[in-house]
Structure formats: C-alpha cells, structure tokens
Amino acid sequence: MKFAVLVFPGSNCDVDMYHAIKDELGEEVEFVWHDATDLSGFDAILIPGGFSYGDYLRCGAMASQSNVMKAVKEAAEEGKPILGVCNGFQILTEAGLLPGALLRNKNLKFICRTVPLKVENNQTMFTNQYDQGQIIHIPIAHGEGNYYCDEETLKKLKENNQIVFTYAGENPNGSLENIAGIVNERGNVLGMMPHPERAVDALLGSADGLALFKSIVKQWRETHV
Amino acid sequence: MKKVKIYVTLRESVLDPQGSAVKGSLVNMGYKEVEDVRIGKYLELLINDTDRDLNEMVKEMCEKLLANTVIEDYRFEIEEAN
C-alpha cells in the first residue's frame, strides 16, 4: 500500500507522519509537494499538521485552495482514505471535504499535551483495529482546535455516526460535544485534532496511534487483495 | 482602479473568546459601559479596471477564500481609488 504525505509551506508534522508509515507501519510512503496535480499513484492521502502558510487569514484557508487539494477532492470521490491531522483537519474543513470549522481554543491558549480519547465509532476504515468505546492516549498540540458546526450539521453527524473520536477527559479546547475527530458521510475522509503519528512507539509515550494506520491498511488489503 | 474595503466578522452564533478577553480588559480599565466586544478582520483590495462584474467578483473571492461562511459573515464597499 502506498501513502502520500502532503507538504505545504509551513507543514511541520510531515516527517513524523512519514516515519510512522515507513518505520512503524512498514508501508510505502512519499512526500508530495502542494503544487502536485496528480495523486492517482497513491492508495491513501495523509495531510499532516503544522502551520501551512503561517496560518495567515485563517488556519488552512490558503492551503485549501492549492493545486494538490483538487487532486485530494478527486481521491475523496474515488473513495480513497484521506486523513487530515491538526492543520490537516483545518485544511479539510476549509476545503469543504468535512463539515464545520475549527475555532480558536476557548481559553485562547496553545495546548500541547497527551489526552485521553474515546473511540466513538470503530466501524470506520480508520478505526477497525480499536474496540468500540476504547480509551486511547494521543497527544494534541494546537491553538485552534475548537470544533464548531451548526445544529443541523451536528444532528447529521450524530445520525450518521460521523463522530469518530471525542475527548474522554476534560474538554481541552471548548469543542462542540467534546468532538476530537469526524469522518465525512461516506466515511473515507477523517479529520482529527490529536496526532496519531506522534503516538506510534511506546518509548515515546504511547503507541495507541498505530492502530489507526493499521486500520487503513487492513481495510485496503481486504478490498484490494 | 477601484478600492474594495472588506469587513469579515464572526457570525452572531459563534463565540468570540478573543473579544470576551478584550472586553474583560476594557471593563477592568474602568470602561464599565462596554457590554460586548467582537473582533473581526478588515481587508483592503486594489483592483485594476476590468470587464468583469466587480460586485460578483468580490463576492466570489469572499465566499471562496477571504471569509469562511460556516463561521463568518462579510460585507464590502467598492469605491474609486485615487
């Protein structure tokens, strides 16, 4: 299975993402620059965290208009798995691939710590290696992770089981309904504020993120082999 | 040449923690009359003469990039640039 890690000016979790796939998961992975127009050679697209375009205007706004995002939209329509982490989540909402928006943290502070998450839906291509309701520990590091959407959208998210991860402890950023990660209606685009790629080795605090990447591979093998 | 003044503000339904913090400071400074503070953005664009419908063009730019209509409202004024 071949993964693409998108790189924008200001991405800074791209190397962590690459390491997680290549060294911990053991799958093929390549960096792809933001002006690329073709992602057809990849089976999954990863949009890493960071501060694309310096967070100017709004987090993820400029990146959402880049060339590569047109290719990401095509890949999403083809049903390929697309994962956006942190700034990647912000880019996916700005691009309209996921509903809602990420606002400034309620306490106005940048928060960097490991938090407990609850797996709200293990029936997705990103979470099939977790138990339903499992508590996992994944680091967050963001200033704008306060998920917001209107009531109608929230109702839809709940009806379709699109809320995949919630904060299990104290809500760190004020996000609606403790939301930490959501999928699109089809279930192949996941956006989440916590960083699974930073939790792939017990030596570094937690390996709970690895199952997310293993889930993607499992789903892909079942449908392609 | 035209000058376009664009105002982007958070929607009424969206909390503005930055505005609340600034309001707190103003009240502490003795301006107890301050009831609410909302922080937004102001953008100025200089636009060359064009055959395109400028009104439509600015609207498009706002919808696609300059404002996120999930959380923000926008309004703009177009005037002659000197």
XYZ file of C-alpha atoms in Angstrom:
307
model
C 0.000 0.000 0.000
C 1.324 3.409 -0.931
C 0.740 6.540 1.175
C 1.198 10.184 0.184
C 2.183 12.757 2.810
C 1.257 16.218 1.518
C 3.681 19.037 2.261
C 2.687 22.714 2.308
C 4.926 25.665 3.115
C 4.738 25.591 6.926
C 3.837 21.914 7.412
C 5.867 20.584 10.338
C 4.490 17.146 11.170
C 5.208 15.741 7.723
C 8.389 13.945 8.796
C 6.640 12.377 11.825
C 3.883 11.146 9.524
C 6.460 9.730 7.077
C 8.287 7.979 9.930
C 5.058 6.448 11.263
C 4.224 4.906 7.887
C 7.696 3.849 6.777
C 9.341 2.700 10.006
C 6.477 1.758 12.325
C 3.798 0.598 9.881
C 6.242 -0.687 7.264
C 4.371 0.560 4.197
C 5.467 2.634 1.199
C 5.274 6.406 1.588
C 6.271 9.512 -0.377
C 6.224 13.252 0.280
C 4.065 15.210 -2.197
C 4.514 18.982 -2.616
C 1.416 21.212 -2.581
C 1.587 22.107 -6.266
C 1.264 18.486 -7.433
C -1.806 17.863 -9.587
C -1.936 14.075 -9.688
C -2.379 11.679 -6.747
C -3.557 8.708 -8.796
C -0.463 6.675 -7.877
C -1.355 6.666 -4.175
C -3.756 4.494 -2.193
C -4.127 6.845 0.774
C -3.510 10.567 1.366
C -2.213 11.984 4.656
C -2.424 15.721 5.360
C -0.053 16.471 8.240
C -0.138 19.109 10.941
C 1.783 22.348 11.112
C 1.133 25.955 10.186
C 0.553 25.950 6.426
C 1.043 29.455 5.016
C 1.766 30.652 8.544
C -1.922 30.273 9.491
C -2.418 33.593 7.664
C -6.036 34.693 7.109
C -7.430 31.515 8.745
C -5.786 28.182 9.590
C -5.804 26.030 6.461
C -7.566 28.616 4.281
C -4.819 29.159 1.728
C -3.727 25.514 1.666
C -7.317 24.502 0.899
C -7.056 26.413 -2.394
C -3.763 24.830 -3.517
C -3.390 22.625 -6.616
C -2.979 19.413 -4.704
C -6.317 19.845 -2.945
C -8.121 19.459 -6.283
C -6.432 16.066 -6.573
C -7.387 15.308 -2.965
C -11.038 16.027 -3.818
C -10.825 13.586 -6.736
C -9.248 10.948 -4.485
C -12.031 11.521 -1.937
C -14.642 10.977 -4.642
C -12.917 7.733 -5.613
C -13.309 6.583 -2.017
C -9.617 6.553 -1.109
C -8.782 7.020 2.575
C -7.831 10.603 3.390
C -6.584 11.546 6.857
C -6.071 15.143 7.982
C -4.412 15.687 11.348
C -4.485 19.029 13.196
C -3.727 21.615 10.481
C -4.709 18.822 8.071
C -8.164 18.729 9.721
C -8.414 22.514 9.383
C -7.484 22.253 5.685
C -10.152 19.569 5.097
C -12.897 21.727 6.655
C -11.733 24.805 4.723
C -11.780 22.741 1.515
C -15.351 21.653 2.242
C -14.406 17.961 2.432
C -15.555 17.889 6.056
C -18.367 19.954 7.623
C -17.860 22.601 10.315
C -14.835 24.683 11.262
C -12.052 24.816 13.854
C -12.146 27.935 16.023
C -9.647 29.435 18.433
C -9.326 27.379 21.650
C -11.818 28.618 24.215
C -9.061 29.527 26.719
C -7.067 31.271 23.918
C -4.001 29.155 24.747
C -1.924 26.819 22.602
C -2.293 23.397 24.234
C 0.358 20.697 23.915
C -0.204 17.526 25.958
C -1.326 13.910 25.726
C -5.066 13.493 26.221
C -7.404 10.510 26.580
C -9.705 9.970 23.609
C -12.751 7.757 23.319
C -13.276 5.746 20.138
C -16.911 6.601 19.399
C -17.125 4.603 16.171
C -14.892 1.616 15.420
C -16.792 0.774 12.217
C -14.678 3.036 10.003
C -11.706 2.339 7.756
C -9.614 4.340 10.241
C -10.700 2.695 13.497
C -11.442 -1.001 12.797
C -8.438 -2.041 14.920
C -9.833 -0.329 18.032
C -12.617 -1.548 20.312
C -15.854 0.408 20.406
C -15.599 2.818 23.346
C -11.868 2.140 23.831
C -9.906 4.879 25.606
C -6.632 5.720 23.860
C -3.919 8.260 24.644
C -2.841 10.608 21.856
C -1.063 13.983 22.009
C -2.711 17.234 20.974
C -0.810 20.391 20.008
C -2.957 23.226 18.723
C -4.237 26.745 19.289
C -7.286 26.370 17.071
C -8.945 23.029 17.661
C -12.314 24.150 18.966
C -14.668 22.256 16.636
C -17.809 24.139 15.669
C -20.757 23.429 13.398
C -24.410 24.489 13.294
C -27.138 22.424 14.974
C -28.363 20.876 11.757
C -24.860 19.653 10.872
C -24.362 18.282 14.388
C -27.622 16.342 14.093
C -26.423 14.814 10.821
C -23.016 13.947 12.300
C -24.764 12.061 15.091
C -27.314 10.335 12.871
C -24.611 9.018 10.523
C -22.159 8.100 13.306
C -19.646 10.555 11.862
C -18.199 11.482 15.254
C -15.231 9.114 15.485
C -13.200 10.430 18.448
C -14.185 12.543 21.446
C -12.103 13.922 24.316
C -12.662 11.468 27.179
C -11.289 13.673 29.951
C -11.617 17.393 30.339
C -12.519 19.166 27.101
C -9.215 20.895 26.256
C -10.365 23.443 23.680
C -14.100 24.011 24.044
C -15.054 21.855 21.060
C -18.722 21.108 20.498
C -19.817 17.841 22.168
C -16.128 17.134 23.005
C -15.523 16.337 19.321
C -11.891 15.462 18.526
C -12.348 13.815 15.120
C -15.049 13.314 12.471
C -15.464 11.499 9.147
C -17.389 12.592 6.081
C -20.710 10.962 5.269
C -19.084 8.311 3.069
C -16.577 7.502 5.821
C -13.365 7.799 3.804
C -12.233 11.264 4.942
C -11.167 11.603 8.604
C -10.158 14.861 10.250
C -8.841 14.905 13.818
C -7.007 17.379 16.042
C -4.945 14.784 18.021
C -1.749 13.468 16.443
C -1.786 9.654 15.977
C 1.552 9.866 14.128
C 3.159 11.082 17.372
C 1.887 8.020 19.234
C 3.395 5.097 17.341
C 6.094 3.955 19.753
C 5.731 3.119 23.458
C 9.234 4.519 24.037
C 7.878 7.965 23.131
C 4.923 7.763 25.495
C 2.193 5.927 23.606
C 1.713 3.570 20.669
C -2.070 3.997 20.622
C -1.975 5.843 17.287
C -0.512 2.935 15.355
C -3.832 1.036 15.243
C -5.313 3.893 13.216
C -2.782 3.384 10.440
C -3.116 -0.413 10.741
C -6.871 0.004 10.275
C -6.329 1.806 6.969
C -4.028 -0.973 5.747
C -6.406 -3.732 6.873
C -9.343 -2.155 5.037
C -7.236 -1.659 1.923
C -5.945 -5.248 1.890
C -9.471 -6.613 2.295
C -10.715 -4.673 -0.711
C -7.633 -4.916 -2.955
C -6.130 -8.384 -2.448
C -8.701 51.391 -10.351
C -11.083 50.554 -7.542
C -10.559 50.192 -3.829
C -12.540 47.419 -2.167
C -12.998 47.503 1.604
C -13.990 44.133 3.045
C -15.163 43.537 6.609
C -15.162 39.959 7.908
C -16.839 39.292 11.254
C -17.648 36.195 13.294
C -21.264 35.134 12.990
C -23.536 36.085 15.872
C -23.964 32.431 16.825
C -20.197 31.868 17.144
C -18.486 32.609 20.461
C -15.563 35.040 20.262
C -13.211 34.202 23.170
C -10.731 36.835 21.977
C -13.438 39.506 22.059
C -14.515 38.365 25.542
C -10.924 38.680 26.806
C -10.622 42.191 25.352
C -13.961 43.154 26.865
C -12.687 41.938 30.251
C -9.648 44.187 29.930
C -11.675 47.233 28.921
C -14.033 46.750 31.866
C -11.042 46.350 34.213
C -9.623 49.596 32.833
C -12.757 51.353 34.033
C -14.858 51.345 30.862
C -17.682 49.584 32.651
C -20.169 50.624 29.963
C -18.646 48.135 27.497
C -21.252 45.407 27.025
C -19.645 43.276 24.295
C -16.581 43.139 22.030
C -16.445 41.235 18.754
C -13.193 41.070 16.814
C -13.144 40.840 13.038
C -10.889 41.486 10.049
C -10.638 44.384 7.666
C -9.132 43.881 4.206
C -8.353 46.436 1.504
C -8.008 45.330 -2.106
C -6.851 47.479 -5.018
C -8.359 46.166 -8.219
C -7.473 47.115 -11.786
C -10.246 48.142 -14.183
C -11.917 45.068 -15.607
C -14.804 43.973 -17.818
C -15.879 41.505 -15.177
C -18.716 42.296 -12.794
C -16.703 43.590 -9.848
C -19.502 43.055 -7.370
C -19.770 39.384 -8.334
C -16.008 39.007 -8.385
C -15.547 40.339 -4.841
C -18.421 38.191 -3.611
C -16.752 35.136 -5.133
C -13.390 35.979 -3.550
C -15.082 36.354 -0.161
C -17.013 33.092 -0.426
C -14.069 31.071 -1.707
C -11.215 32.392 0.399
C -11.489 35.646 2.331
C -14.312 34.549 4.642
C -15.363 31.127 5.918
C -19.131 31.375 5.749
C -19.535 28.494 8.202
C -18.366 30.826 10.970
C -18.059 34.295 9.423
C -20.160 36.993 7.750
C -18.732 39.537 5.342
C -19.701 42.834 3.765
C -17.840 45.121 1.406
C -17.770 48.572 -0.144
C -16.363 49.473 -3.555
C -15.006 52.953 -4.180
C -12.818 54.821 -6.677
C -9.118 54.542 -5.803
C -7.036 57.676 -6.008
